[in-house]
Amino acid sequence: MNMKKHVLHLLKIGDIIRFPNDEFDYVVRHVGLRFVFAGSDCGCVYTVIDKKEEILASTTMLFEELANFTVDGNAQKLEILLTNGERELSKKYRDTFKDFNYYKGKVIPA
C-alpha cells in the first residue's frame, strides 16, 4: 500500500506555512535532510519541522542562531546541533503533523 506523504514532508524554500488564528505566515528558509526551519518576515516567530519524528515545534535556539539561520551555512550548523542533541525542540510548543491537519493548517507553495 502506497502511503501519501504529509504536506509538511514536501516543503520547499519559499513555501508559506499558515495556521488558523495566527497573525503570522511562516516562510520556509531552510530545508535540510531532517529539519525544516521557517520564520515570519519580521523574524520574531519561527517553527522547526522534524521530518523524521513528524513534529513541528519551537526550539531552544539561541537568539543569534534564530536571527541568523538564513545566513549561508548557519542553518546547516543549527541542523547539526539539533541532530546531535546539543539543541532540543521544545516539549511545551510541540504538535504532530496530525495536529497540523486538525488545526486546518495549510501550505501555500512558493
PDB file of N, CA and C in Angstrom:
ATOM      1  N   MET A   1       0.835  -1.170   0.000  1.00  0.00           N
ATOM      2  CA  MET A   1       0.000   0.000   0.000  1.00  0.00           C
ATOM      3  C   MET A   1       0.891   1.248   0.000  1.00  0.00           C
ATOM      4  N   ASN A   2       0.611   2.198  -0.881  1.00  0.00           N
ATOM      5  CA  ASN A   2       1.415   3.396  -1.028  1.00  0.00           C
ATOM      6  C   ASN A   2       0.816   4.524  -0.187  1.00  0.00           C
ATOM      7  N   MET A   3       1.521   4.887   0.913  1.00  0.00           N
ATOM      8  CA  MET A   3       1.042   5.954   1.792  1.00  0.00           C
ATOM      9  C   MET A   3       1.426   7.303   1.201  1.00  0.00           C
ATOM     10  N   LYS A   4       0.459   8.223   1.161  1.00  0.00           N
ATOM     11  CA  LYS A   4       0.720   9.564   0.667  1.00  0.00           C
ATOM     12  C   LYS A   4       1.524  10.339   1.711  1.00  0.00           C
ATOM     13  N   LYS A   5       2.576  11.045   1.257  1.00  0.00           N
ATOM     14  CA  LYS A   5       3.404  11.821   2.193  1.00  0.00           C
ATOM     15  C   LYS A   5       2.639  13.038   2.683  1.00  0.00           C
ATOM     16  N   HIS A   6       2.827  13.339   3.963  1.00  0.00           N
ATOM     17  CA  HIS A   6       2.220  14.526   4.541  1.00  0.00           C
ATOM     18  C   HIS A   6       2.809  15.762   3.870  1.00  0.00           C
ATOM     19  N   VAL A   7       1.976  16.788   3.699  1.00  0.00           N
ATOM     20  CA  VAL A   7       2.391  18.009   3.018  1.00  0.00           C
ATOM     21  C   VAL A   7       3.636  18.630   3.666  1.00  0.00           C
ATOM     22  N   LEU A   8       3.827  18.453   4.976  1.00  0.00           N
ATOM     23  CA  LEU A   8       4.993  19.041   5.635  1.00  0.00           C
ATOM     24  C   LEU A   8       6.297  18.330   5.270  1.00  0.00           C
ATOM     25  N   HIS A   9       6.205  17.115   4.696  1.00  0.00           N
ATOM     26  CA  HIS A   9       7.401  16.431   4.197  1.00  0.00           C
ATOM     27  C   HIS A   9       7.857  17.032   2.873  1.00  0.00           C
ATOM     28  N   LEU A  10       6.967  17.733   2.198  1.00  0.00           N
ATOM     29  CA  LEU A  10       7.211  18.176   0.830  1.00  0.00           C
ATOM     30  C   LEU A  10       7.552  19.653   0.717  1.00  0.00           C
ATOM     31  N   LEU A  11       7.835  20.311   1.847  1.00  0.00           N
ATOM     32  CA  LEU A  11       8.105  21.745   1.838  1.00  0.00           C
ATOM     33  C   LEU A  11       9.358  22.088   1.053  1.00  0.00           C
ATOM     34  N   LYS A  12       9.306  23.269   0.412  1.00  0.00           N
ATOM     35  CA  LYS A  12      10.448  23.804  -0.318  1.00  0.00           C
ATOM     36  C   LYS A  12      10.719  25.218   0.178  1.00  0.00           C
ATOM     37  N   ILE A  13      11.931  25.707  -0.024  1.00  0.00           N
ATOM     38  CA  ILE A  13      12.271  27.073   0.379  1.00  0.00           C
ATOM     39  C   ILE A  13      11.317  28.040  -0.322  1.00  0.00           C
ATOM     40  N   GLY A  14      10.788  28.966   0.468  1.00  0.00           N
ATOM     41  CA  GLY A  14       9.854  29.960  -0.060  1.00  0.00           C
ATOM     42  C   GLY A  14       8.396  29.610   0.148  1.00  0.00           C
ATOM     43  N   ASP A  15       8.104  28.332   0.451  1.00  0.00           N
ATOM     44  CA  ASP A  15       6.724  27.962   0.761  1.00  0.00           C
ATOM     45  C   ASP A  15       6.282  28.692   2.026  1.00  0.00           C
ATOM     46  N   ILE A  16       4.987  28.897   2.157  1.00  0.00           N
ATOM     47  CA  ILE A  16       4.439  29.565   3.335  1.00  0.00           C
ATOM     48  C   ILE A  16       3.582  28.575   4.106  1.00  0.00           C
ATOM     49  N   ILE A  17       3.810  28.524   5.417  1.00  0.00           N
ATOM     50  CA  ILE A  17       3.006  27.691   6.314  1.00  0.00           C
ATOM     51  C   ILE A  17       2.070  28.631   7.047  1.00  0.00           C
ATOM     52  N   ARG A  18       0.780  28.314   7.013  1.00  0.00           N
ATOM     53  CA  ARG A  18      -0.206  29.180   7.654  1.00  0.00           C
ATOM     54  C   ARG A  18      -1.044  28.368   8.633  1.00  0.00           C
ATOM     55  N   PHE A  19      -1.181  28.898   9.847  1.00  0.00           N
ATOM     56  CA  PHE A  19      -2.019  28.294  10.872  1.00  0.00           C
ATOM     57  C   PHE A  19      -3.248  29.166  11.080  1.00  0.00           C
ATOM     58  N   PRO A  20      -4.417  28.560  11.280  1.00  0.00           N
ATOM     59  CA  PRO A  20      -5.611  29.365  11.560  1.00  0.00           C
ATOM     60  C   PRO A  20      -5.407  30.179  12.842  1.00  0.00           C
ATOM     61  N   ASN A  21      -6.001  31.340  12.886  1.00  0.00           N
ATOM     62  CA  ASN A  21      -5.955  32.218  14.063  1.00  0.00           C
ATOM     63  C   ASN A  21      -4.541  32.639  14.445  1.00  0.00           C
ATOM     64  N   ASP A  22      -3.624  32.624  13.499  1.00  0.00           N
ATOM     65  CA  ASP A  22      -2.259  33.092  13.740  1.00  0.00           C
ATOM     66  C   ASP A  22      -2.028  34.280  12.826  1.00  0.00           C
ATOM     67  N   GLU A  23      -1.538  35.363  13.384  1.00  0.00           N
ATOM     68  CA  GLU A  23      -1.354  36.565  12.573  1.00  0.00           C
ATOM     69  C   GLU A  23      -0.140  36.485  11.661  1.00  0.00           C
ATOM     70  N   PHE A  24       0.725  35.487  11.872  1.00  0.00           N
ATOM     71  CA  PHE A  24       1.958  35.388  11.095  1.00  0.00           C
ATOM     72  C   PHE A  24       1.887  34.272  10.063  1.00  0.00           C
ATOM     73  N   ASP A  25       2.540  34.504   8.937  1.00  0.00           N
ATOM     74  CA  ASP A  25       2.837  33.447   7.987  1.00  0.00           C
ATOM     75  C   ASP A  25       4.283  33.034   8.237  1.00  0.00           C
ATOM     76  N   TYR A  26       4.560  31.743   8.144  1.00  0.00           N
ATOM     77  CA  TYR A  26       5.905  31.215   8.355  1.00  0.00           C
ATOM     78  C   TYR A  26       6.490  30.862   6.994  1.00  0.00           C
ATOM     79  N   VAL A  27       7.544  31.556   6.593  1.00  0.00           N
ATOM     80  CA  VAL A  27       8.176  31.324   5.300  1.00  0.00           C
ATOM     81  C   VAL A  27       9.315  30.328   5.495  1.00  0.00           C
ATOM     82  N   VAL A  28       9.330  29.287   4.677  1.00  0.00           N
ATOM     83  CA  VAL A  28      10.379  28.265   4.783  1.00  0.00           C
ATOM     84  C   VAL A  28      11.707  28.860   4.342  1.00  0.00           C
ATOM     85  N   ARG A  29      12.687  28.812   5.249  1.00  0.00           N
ATOM     86  CA  ARG A  29      14.012  29.399   4.996  1.00  0.00           C
ATOM     87  C   ARG A  29      15.086  28.334   4.763  1.00  0.00           C
ATOM     88  N   HIS A  30      14.857  27.141   5.284  1.00  0.00           N
ATOM     89  CA  HIS A  30      15.867  26.071   5.179  1.00  0.00           C
ATOM     90  C   HIS A  30      15.152  24.727   5.125  1.00  0.00           C
ATOM     91  N   VAL A  31      15.562  23.896   4.189  1.00  0.00           N
ATOM     92  CA  VAL A  31      15.067  22.520   4.103  1.00  0.00           C
ATOM     93  C   VAL A  31      16.287  21.621   4.144  1.00  0.00           C
ATOM     94  N   GLY A  32      16.422  20.903   5.254  1.00  0.00           N
ATOM     95  CA  GLY A  32      17.562  20.009   5.414  1.00  0.00           C
ATOM     96  C   GLY A  32      17.141  18.559   5.302  1.00  0.00           C
ATOM     97  N   LEU A  33      18.076  17.665   5.565  1.00  0.00           N
ATOM     98  CA  LEU A  33      17.775  16.238   5.493  1.00  0.00           C
ATOM     99  C   LEU A  33      16.717  15.846   6.516  1.00  0.00           C
ATOM    100  N   ARG A  34      16.787  16.442   7.709  1.00  0.00           N
ATOM    101  CA  ARG A  34      15.829  16.090   8.752  1.00  0.00           C
ATOM    102  C   ARG A  34      14.935  17.255   9.162  1.00  0.00           C
ATOM    103  N   PHE A  35      15.485  18.477   9.217  1.00  0.00           N
ATOM    104  CA  PHE A  35      14.742  19.608   9.755  1.00  0.00           C
ATOM    105  C   PHE A  35      14.420  20.647   8.691  1.00  0.00           C
ATOM    106  N   VAL A  36      13.284  21.307   8.886  1.00  0.00           N
ATOM    107  CA  VAL A  36      12.867  22.449   8.077  1.00  0.00           C
ATOM    108  C   VAL A  36      12.706  23.617   9.039  1.00  0.00           C
ATOM    109  N   PHE A  37      13.298  24.773   8.694  1.00  0.00           N
ATOM    110  CA  PHE A  37      13.159  25.973   9.513  1.00  0.00           C
ATOM    111  C   PHE A  37      12.309  26.982   8.755  1.00  0.00           C
ATOM    112  N   ALA A  38      11.347  27.555   9.459  1.00  0.00           N
ATOM    113  CA  ALA A  38      10.503  28.583   8.859  1.00  0.00           C
ATOM    114  C   ALA A  38      10.282  29.687   9.876  1.00  0.00           C
ATOM    115  N   GLY A  39      10.213  30.915   9.393  1.00  0.00           N
ATOM    116  CA  GLY A  39      10.010  32.035  10.302  1.00  0.00           C
ATOM    117  C   GLY A  39       9.218  33.141   9.638  1.00  0.00           C
ATOM    118  N   SER A  40       8.710  34.036  10.474  1.00  0.00           N
ATOM    119  CA  SER A  40       7.960  35.175   9.962  1.00  0.00           C
ATOM    120  C   SER A  40       8.915  36.159   9.294  1.00  0.00           C
ATOM    121  N   ASP A  41       8.363  37.029   8.462  1.00  0.00           N
ATOM    122  CA  ASP A  41       9.193  38.040   7.812  1.00  0.00           C
ATOM    123  C   ASP A  41       9.880  38.945   8.829  1.00  0.00           C
ATOM    124  N   CYS A  42       9.194  39.210   9.942  1.00  0.00           N
ATOM    125  CA  CYS A  42       9.780  40.097  10.960  1.00  0.00           C
ATOM    126  C   CYS A  42      10.840  39.374  11.788  1.00  0.00           C
ATOM    127  N   GLY A  43      10.884  38.045  11.718  1.00  0.00           N
ATOM    128  CA  GLY A  43      11.879  37.279  12.449  1.00  0.00           C
ATOM    129  C   GLY A  43      11.548  37.051  13.915  1.00  0.00           C
ATOM    130  N   CYS A  44      10.326  37.426  14.325  1.00  0.00           N
ATOM    131  CA  CYS A  44      10.018  37.306  15.754  1.00  0.00           C
ATOM    132  C   CYS A  44       9.330  35.991  16.104  1.00  0.00           C
ATOM    133  N   VAL A  45       8.862  35.249  15.126  1.00  0.00           N
ATOM    134  CA  VAL A  45       8.285  33.932  15.400  1.00  0.00           C
ATOM    135  C   VAL A  45       8.877  32.922  14.418  1.00  0.00           C
ATOM    136  N   TYR A  46       8.924  31.674  14.835  1.00  0.00           N
ATOM    137  CA  TYR A  46       9.536  30.652  13.998  1.00  0.00           C
ATOM    138  C   TYR A  46       8.968  29.290  14.368  1.00  0.00           C
ATOM    139  N   THR A  47       9.168  28.341  13.479  1.00  0.00           N
ATOM    140  CA  THR A  47       8.830  26.956  13.766  1.00  0.00           C
ATOM    141  C   THR A  47       9.893  26.063  13.142  1.00  0.00           C
ATOM    142  N   VAL A  48      10.077  24.908  13.728  1.00  0.00           N
ATOM    143  CA  VAL A  48      11.005  23.907  13.215  1.00  0.00           C
ATOM    144  C   VAL A  48      10.201  22.641  12.975  1.00  0.00           C
ATOM    145  N   ILE A  49      10.383  22.047  11.815  1.00  0.00           N
ATOM    146  CA  ILE A  49       9.688  20.807  11.479  1.00  0.00           C
ATOM    147  C   ILE A  49      10.710  19.682  11.469  1.00  0.00           C
ATOM    148  N   ASP A  50      10.432  18.655  12.241  1.00  0.00           N
ATOM    149  CA  ASP A  50      11.273  17.467  12.292  1.00  0.00           C
ATOM    150  C   ASP A  50      10.610  16.416  11.416  1.00  0.00           C
ATOM    151  N   LYS A  51      11.175  16.197  10.228  1.00  0.00           N
ATOM    152  CA  LYS A  51      10.557  15.274   9.272  1.00  0.00           C
ATOM    153  C   LYS A  51      10.629  13.824   9.739  1.00  0.00           C
ATOM    154  N   LYS A  52      11.637  13.489  10.523  1.00  0.00           N
ATOM    155  CA  LYS A  52      11.788  12.108  10.993  1.00  0.00           C
ATOM    156  C   LYS A  52      10.736  11.769  12.053  1.00  0.00           C
ATOM    157  N   GLU A  53      10.610  12.641  13.064  1.00  0.00           N
ATOM    158  CA  GLU A  53       9.651  12.397  14.154  1.00  0.00           C
ATOM    159  C   GLU A  53       8.244  12.877  13.814  1.00  0.00           C
ATOM    160  N   GLU A  54       8.123  13.576  12.689  1.00  0.00           N
ATOM    161  CA  GLU A  54       6.845  14.130  12.234  1.00  0.00           C
ATOM    162  C   GLU A  54       6.204  15.043  13.283  1.00  0.00           C
ATOM    163  N   ILE A  55       7.018  15.996  13.742  1.00  0.00           N
ATOM    164  CA  ILE A  55       6.501  17.005  14.662  1.00  0.00           C
ATOM    165  C   ILE A  55       6.911  18.385  14.169  1.00  0.00           C
ATOM    166  N   LEU A  56       6.136  19.381  14.569  1.00  0.00           N
ATOM    167  CA  LEU A  56       6.563  20.758  14.372  1.00  0.00           C
ATOM    168  C   LEU A  56       6.573  21.415  15.736  1.00  0.00           C
ATOM    169  N   ALA A  57       7.580  22.233  15.975  1.00  0.00           N
ATOM    170  CA  ALA A  57       7.799  22.740  17.323  1.00  0.00           C
ATOM    171  C   ALA A  57       8.653  23.997  17.280  1.00  0.00           C
ATOM    172  N   SER A  58       8.707  24.650  18.416  1.00  0.00           N
ATOM    173  CA  SER A  58       9.720  25.684  18.588  1.00  0.00           C
ATOM    174  C   SER A  58      10.977  24.982  19.091  1.00  0.00           C
ATOM    175  N   THR A  59      12.053  25.719  19.210  1.00  0.00           N
ATOM    176  CA  THR A  59      13.284  25.121  19.672  1.00  0.00           C
ATOM    177  C   THR A  59      13.998  26.058  20.628  1.00  0.00           C
ATOM    178  N   THR A  60      14.975  25.538  21.328  1.00  0.00           N
ATOM    179  CA  THR A  60      15.744  26.346  22.261  1.00  0.00           C
ATOM    180  C   THR A  60      16.933  26.967  21.540  1.00  0.00           C
ATOM    181  N   MET A  61      16.656  27.586  20.398  1.00  0.00           N
ATOM    182  CA  MET A  61      17.718  28.268  19.665  1.00  0.00           C
ATOM    183  C   MET A  61      18.192  29.464  20.476  1.00  0.00           C
ATOM    184  N   LEU A  62      19.476  29.725  20.410  1.00  0.00           N
ATOM    185  CA  LEU A  62      19.982  30.982  20.918  1.00  0.00           C
ATOM    186  C   LEU A  62      19.487  32.085  19.983  1.00  0.00           C
ATOM    187  N   PHE A  63      19.324  33.298  20.501  1.00  0.00           N
ATOM    188  CA  PHE A  63      18.804  34.377  19.667  1.00  0.00           C
ATOM    189  C   PHE A  63      19.648  34.569  18.413  1.00  0.00           C
ATOM    190  N   GLU A  64      20.973  34.479  18.572  1.00  0.00           N
ATOM    191  CA  GLU A  64      21.847  34.690  17.424  1.00  0.00           C
ATOM    192  C   GLU A  64      21.628  33.625  16.356  1.00  0.00           C
ATOM    193  N   GLU A  65      21.371  32.390  16.800  1.00  0.00           N
ATOM    194  CA  GLU A  65      21.113  31.311  15.837  1.00  0.00           C
ATOM    195  C   GLU A  65      19.799  31.570  15.115  1.00  0.00           C
ATOM    196  N   LEU A  66      18.780  31.958  15.880  1.00  0.00           N
ATOM    197  CA  LEU A  66      17.485  32.237  15.281  1.00  0.00           C
ATOM    198  C   LEU A  66      17.587  33.384  14.293  1.00  0.00           C
ATOM    199  N   ALA A  67      18.246  34.463  14.712  1.00  0.00           N
ATOM    200  CA  ALA A  67      18.320  35.646  13.873  1.00  0.00           C
ATOM    201  C   ALA A  67      19.133  35.393  12.607  1.00  0.00           C
ATOM    202  N   ASN A  68      20.049  34.443  12.670  1.00  0.00           N
ATOM    203  CA  ASN A  68      20.973  34.258  11.549  1.00  0.00           C
ATOM    204  C   ASN A  68      20.796  32.948  10.789  1.00  0.00           C
ATOM    205  N   PHE A  69      19.708  32.198  11.042  1.00  0.00           N
ATOM    206  CA  PHE A  69      19.671  30.912  10.357  1.00  0.00           C
ATOM    207  C   PHE A  69      19.411  31.034   8.867  1.00  0.00           C
ATOM    208  N   THR A  70      19.117  32.246   8.404  1.00  0.00           N
ATOM    209  CA  THR A  70      19.007  32.440   6.961  1.00  0.00           C
ATOM    210  C   THR A  70      20.364  32.754   6.333  1.00  0.00           C
ATOM    211  N   VAL A  71      21.370  33.060   7.164  1.00  0.00           N
ATOM    212  CA  VAL A  71      22.708  33.336   6.642  1.00  0.00           C
ATOM    213  C   VAL A  71      23.316  32.026   6.150  1.00  0.00           C
ATOM    214  N   ASP A  72      24.001  32.100   5.022  1.00  0.00           N
ATOM    215  CA  ASP A  72      24.561  30.901   4.393  1.00  0.00           C
ATOM    216  C   ASP A  72      25.380  30.089   5.389  1.00  0.00           C
ATOM    217  N   GLY A  73      25.058  28.830   5.542  1.00  0.00           N
ATOM    218  CA  GLY A  73      25.811  27.934   6.412  1.00  0.00           C
ATOM    219  C   GLY A  73      25.272  27.819   7.825  1.00  0.00           C
ATOM    220  N   ASN A  74      24.595  28.848   8.330  1.00  0.00           N
ATOM    221  CA  ASN A  74      24.123  28.804   9.708  1.00  0.00           C
ATOM    222  C   ASN A  74      23.001  27.795   9.918  1.00  0.00           C
ATOM    223  N   ALA A  75      22.110  27.675   8.964  1.00  0.00           N
ATOM    224  CA  ALA A  75      21.016  26.711   9.097  1.00  0.00           C
ATOM    225  C   ALA A  75      21.582  25.295   9.158  1.00  0.00           C
ATOM    226  N   GLN A  76      22.597  25.017   8.352  1.00  0.00           N
ATOM    227  CA  GLN A  76      23.213  23.695   8.370  1.00  0.00           C
ATOM    228  C   GLN A  76      23.849  23.417   9.734  1.00  0.00           C
ATOM    229  N   LYS A  77      24.496  24.434  10.327  1.00  0.00           N
ATOM    230  CA  LYS A  77      25.104  24.266  11.648  1.00  0.00           C
ATOM    231  C   LYS A  77      24.039  23.989  12.700  1.00  0.00           C
ATOM    232  N   LEU A  78      22.928  24.723  12.611  1.00  0.00           N
ATOM    233  CA  LEU A  78      21.853  24.523  13.576  1.00  0.00           C
ATOM    234  C   LEU A  78      21.231  23.137  13.412  1.00  0.00           C
ATOM    235  N   GLU A  79      21.093  22.681  12.174  1.00  0.00           N
ATOM    236  CA  GLU A  79      20.557  21.344  11.950  1.00  0.00           C
ATOM    237  C   GLU A  79      21.464  20.291  12.589  1.00  0.00           C
ATOM    238  N   ILE A  80      22.771  20.477  12.494  1.00  0.00           N
ATOM    239  CA  ILE A  80      23.715  19.541  13.125  1.00  0.00           C
ATOM    240  C   ILE A  80      23.548  19.559  14.644  1.00  0.00           C
ATOM    241  N   LEU A  81      23.394  20.759  15.234  1.00  0.00           N
ATOM    242  CA  LEU A  81      23.198  20.864  16.683  1.00  0.00           C
ATOM    243  C   LEU A  81      21.932  20.135  17.124  1.00  0.00           C
ATOM    244  N   LEU A  82      20.856  20.278  16.351  1.00  0.00           N
ATOM    245  CA  LEU A  82      19.605  19.592  16.685  1.00  0.00           C
ATOM    246  C   LEU A  82      19.750  18.079  16.521  1.00  0.00           C
ATOM    247  N   THR A  83      20.394  17.666  15.436  1.00  0.00           N
ATOM    248  CA  THR A  83      20.569  16.233  15.168  1.00  0.00           C
ATOM    249  C   THR A  83      21.440  15.577  16.238  1.00  0.00           C
ATOM    250  N   ASN A  84      22.478  16.291  16.699  1.00  0.00           N
ATOM    251  CA  ASN A  84      23.379  15.762  17.716  1.00  0.00           C
ATOM    252  C   ASN A  84      22.815  15.857  19.125  1.00  0.00           C
ATOM    253  N   GLY A  85      21.708  16.539  19.282  1.00  0.00           N
ATOM    254  CA  GLY A  85      21.112  16.679  20.601  1.00  0.00           C
ATOM    255  C   GLY A  85      21.674  17.823  21.429  1.00  0.00           C
ATOM    256  N   GLU A  86      22.503  18.674  20.801  1.00  0.00           N
ATOM    257  CA  GLU A  86      23.045  19.825  21.533  1.00  0.00           C
ATOM    258  C   GLU A  86      22.011  20.938  21.663  1.00  0.00           C
ATOM    259  N   ARG A  87      20.993  20.924  20.817  1.00  0.00           N
ATOM    260  CA  ARG A  87      19.810  21.776  20.937  1.00  0.00           C
ATOM    261  C   ARG A  87      18.620  20.840  20.903  1.00  0.00           C
ATOM    262  N   GLU A  88      17.567  21.192  21.625  1.00  0.00           N
ATOM    263  CA  GLU A  88      16.377  20.341  21.658  1.00  0.00           C
ATOM    264  C   GLU A  88      15.158  21.118  21.197  1.00  0.00           C
ATOM    265  N   LEU A  89      14.229  20.395  20.600  1.00  0.00           N
ATOM    266  CA  LEU A  89      12.948  21.007  20.282  1.00  0.00           C
ATOM    267  C   LEU A  89      12.146  21.130  21.565  1.00  0.00           C
ATOM    268  N   SER A  90      11.452  22.227  21.701  1.00  0.00           N
ATOM    269  CA  SER A  90      10.664  22.479  22.906  1.00  0.00           C
ATOM    270  C   SER A  90       9.587  21.414  23.076  1.00  0.00           C
ATOM    271  N   LYS A  91       9.440  20.911  24.292  1.00  0.00           N
ATOM    272  CA  LYS A  91       8.358  19.970  24.574  1.00  0.00           C
ATOM    273  C   LYS A  91       7.054  20.726  24.820  1.00  0.00           C
ATOM    274  N   LYS A  92       7.176  21.986  25.219  1.00  0.00           N
ATOM    275  CA  LYS A  92       5.994  22.792  25.523  1.00  0.00           C
ATOM    276  C   LYS A  92       5.239  23.178  24.251  1.00  0.00           C
ATOM    277  N   TYR A  93       5.965  23.567  23.229  1.00  0.00           N
ATOM    278  CA  TYR A  93       5.337  24.009  21.985  1.00  0.00           C
ATOM    279  C   TYR A  93       5.623  22.976  20.906  1.00  0.00           C
ATOM    280  N   ARG A  94       4.855  21.908  20.918  1.00  0.00           N
ATOM    281  CA  ARG A  94       5.115  20.801  20.003  1.00  0.00           C
ATOM    282  C   ARG A  94       3.792  20.200  19.547  1.00  0.00           C
ATOM    283  N   ASP A  95       3.685  19.948  18.286  1.00  0.00           N
ATOM    284  CA  ASP A  95       2.499  19.311  17.713  1.00  0.00           C
ATOM    285  C   ASP A  95       2.926  18.251  16.718  1.00  0.00           C
ATOM    286  N   THR A  96       2.049  17.295  16.489  1.00  0.00           N
ATOM    287  CA  THR A  96       2.313  16.299  15.453  1.00  0.00           C
ATOM    288  C   THR A  96       1.803  16.817  14.118  1.00  0.00           C
ATOM    289  N   PHE A  97       2.203  16.173  13.049  1.00  0.00           N
ATOM    290  CA  PHE A  97       1.681  16.522  11.731  1.00  0.00           C
ATOM    291  C   PHE A  97       0.162  16.354  11.710  1.00  0.00           C
ATOM    292  N   LYS A  98      -0.331  15.362  12.473  1.00  0.00           N
ATOM    293  CA  LYS A  98      -1.775  15.127  12.548  1.00  0.00           C
ATOM    294  C   LYS A  98      -2.485  16.360  13.117  1.00  0.00           C
ATOM    295  N   ASP A  99      -1.861  16.995  14.130  1.00  0.00           N
ATOM    296  CA  ASP A  99      -2.441  18.212  14.706  1.00  0.00           C
ATOM    297  C   ASP A  99      -2.502  19.330  13.671  1.00  0.00           C
ATOM    298  N   PHE A 100      -1.495  19.407  12.799  1.00  0.00           N
ATOM    299  CA  PHE A 100      -1.481  20.414  11.731  1.00  0.00           C
ATOM    300  C   PHE A 100      -2.744  20.266  10.879  1.00  0.00           C
ATOM    301  N   ASN A 101      -3.102  19.025  10.559  1.00  0.00           N
ATOM    302  CA  ASN A 101      -4.334  18.782   9.801  1.00  0.00           C
ATOM    303  C   ASN A 101      -5.565  19.139  10.632  1.00  0.00           C
ATOM    304  N   TYR A 102      -5.541  18.799  11.914  1.00  0.00           N
ATOM    305  CA  TYR A 102      -6.660  19.078  12.802  1.00  0.00           C
ATOM    306  C   TYR A 102      -6.916  20.580  12.891  1.00  0.00           C
ATOM    307  N   TYR A 103      -5.824  21.372  12.952  1.00  0.00           N
ATOM    308  CA  TYR A 103      -5.972  22.825  13.006  1.00  0.00           C
ATOM    309  C   TYR A 103      -6.366  23.414  11.653  1.00  0.00           C
ATOM    310  N   LYS A 104      -6.363  22.563  10.629  1.00  0.00           N
ATOM    311  CA  LYS A 104      -6.609  23.024   9.257  1.00  0.00           C
ATOM    312  C   LYS A 104      -5.526  24.011   8.800  1.00  0.00           C
ATOM    313  N   GLY A 105      -4.296  23.698   9.234  1.00  0.00           N
ATOM    314  CA  GLY A 105      -3.168  24.489   8.745  1.00  0.00           C
ATOM    315  C   GLY A 105      -2.992  24.230   7.257  1.00  0.00           C
ATOM    316  N   LYS A 106      -2.378  25.165   6.560  1.00  0.00           N
ATOM    317  CA  LYS A 106      -2.177  24.938   5.136  1.00  0.00           C
ATOM    318  C   LYS A 106      -0.812  25.428   4.683  1.00  0.00           C
ATOM    319  N   VAL A 107      -0.391  24.886   3.558  1.00  0.00           N
ATOM    320  CA  VAL A 107       0.866  25.278   2.946  1.00  0.00           C
ATOM    321  C   VAL A 107       0.551  25.968   1.619  1.00  0.00           C
ATOM    322  N   ILE A 108       1.136  27.133   1.433  1.00  0.00           N
ATOM    323  CA  ILE A 108       0.970  27.871   0.191  1.00  0.00           C
ATOM    324  C   ILE A 108       2.284  27.761  -0.569  1.00  0.00           C
ATOM    325  N   PRO A 109       2.269  27.103  -1.734  1.00  0.00           N
ATOM    326  CA  PRO A 109       3.520  26.888  -2.477  1.00  0.00           C
ATOM    327  C   PRO A 109       4.175  28.203  -2.897  1.00  0.00           C
ATOM    328  N   ALA A 110       5.507  28.174  -2.950  1.00  0.00           N
ATOM    329  CA  ALA A 110       6.282  29.374  -3.351  1.00  0.00           C
ATOM    330  C   ALA A 110       5.954  29.777  -4.779  1.00  0.00           C
TER     331      ALA A 110
END
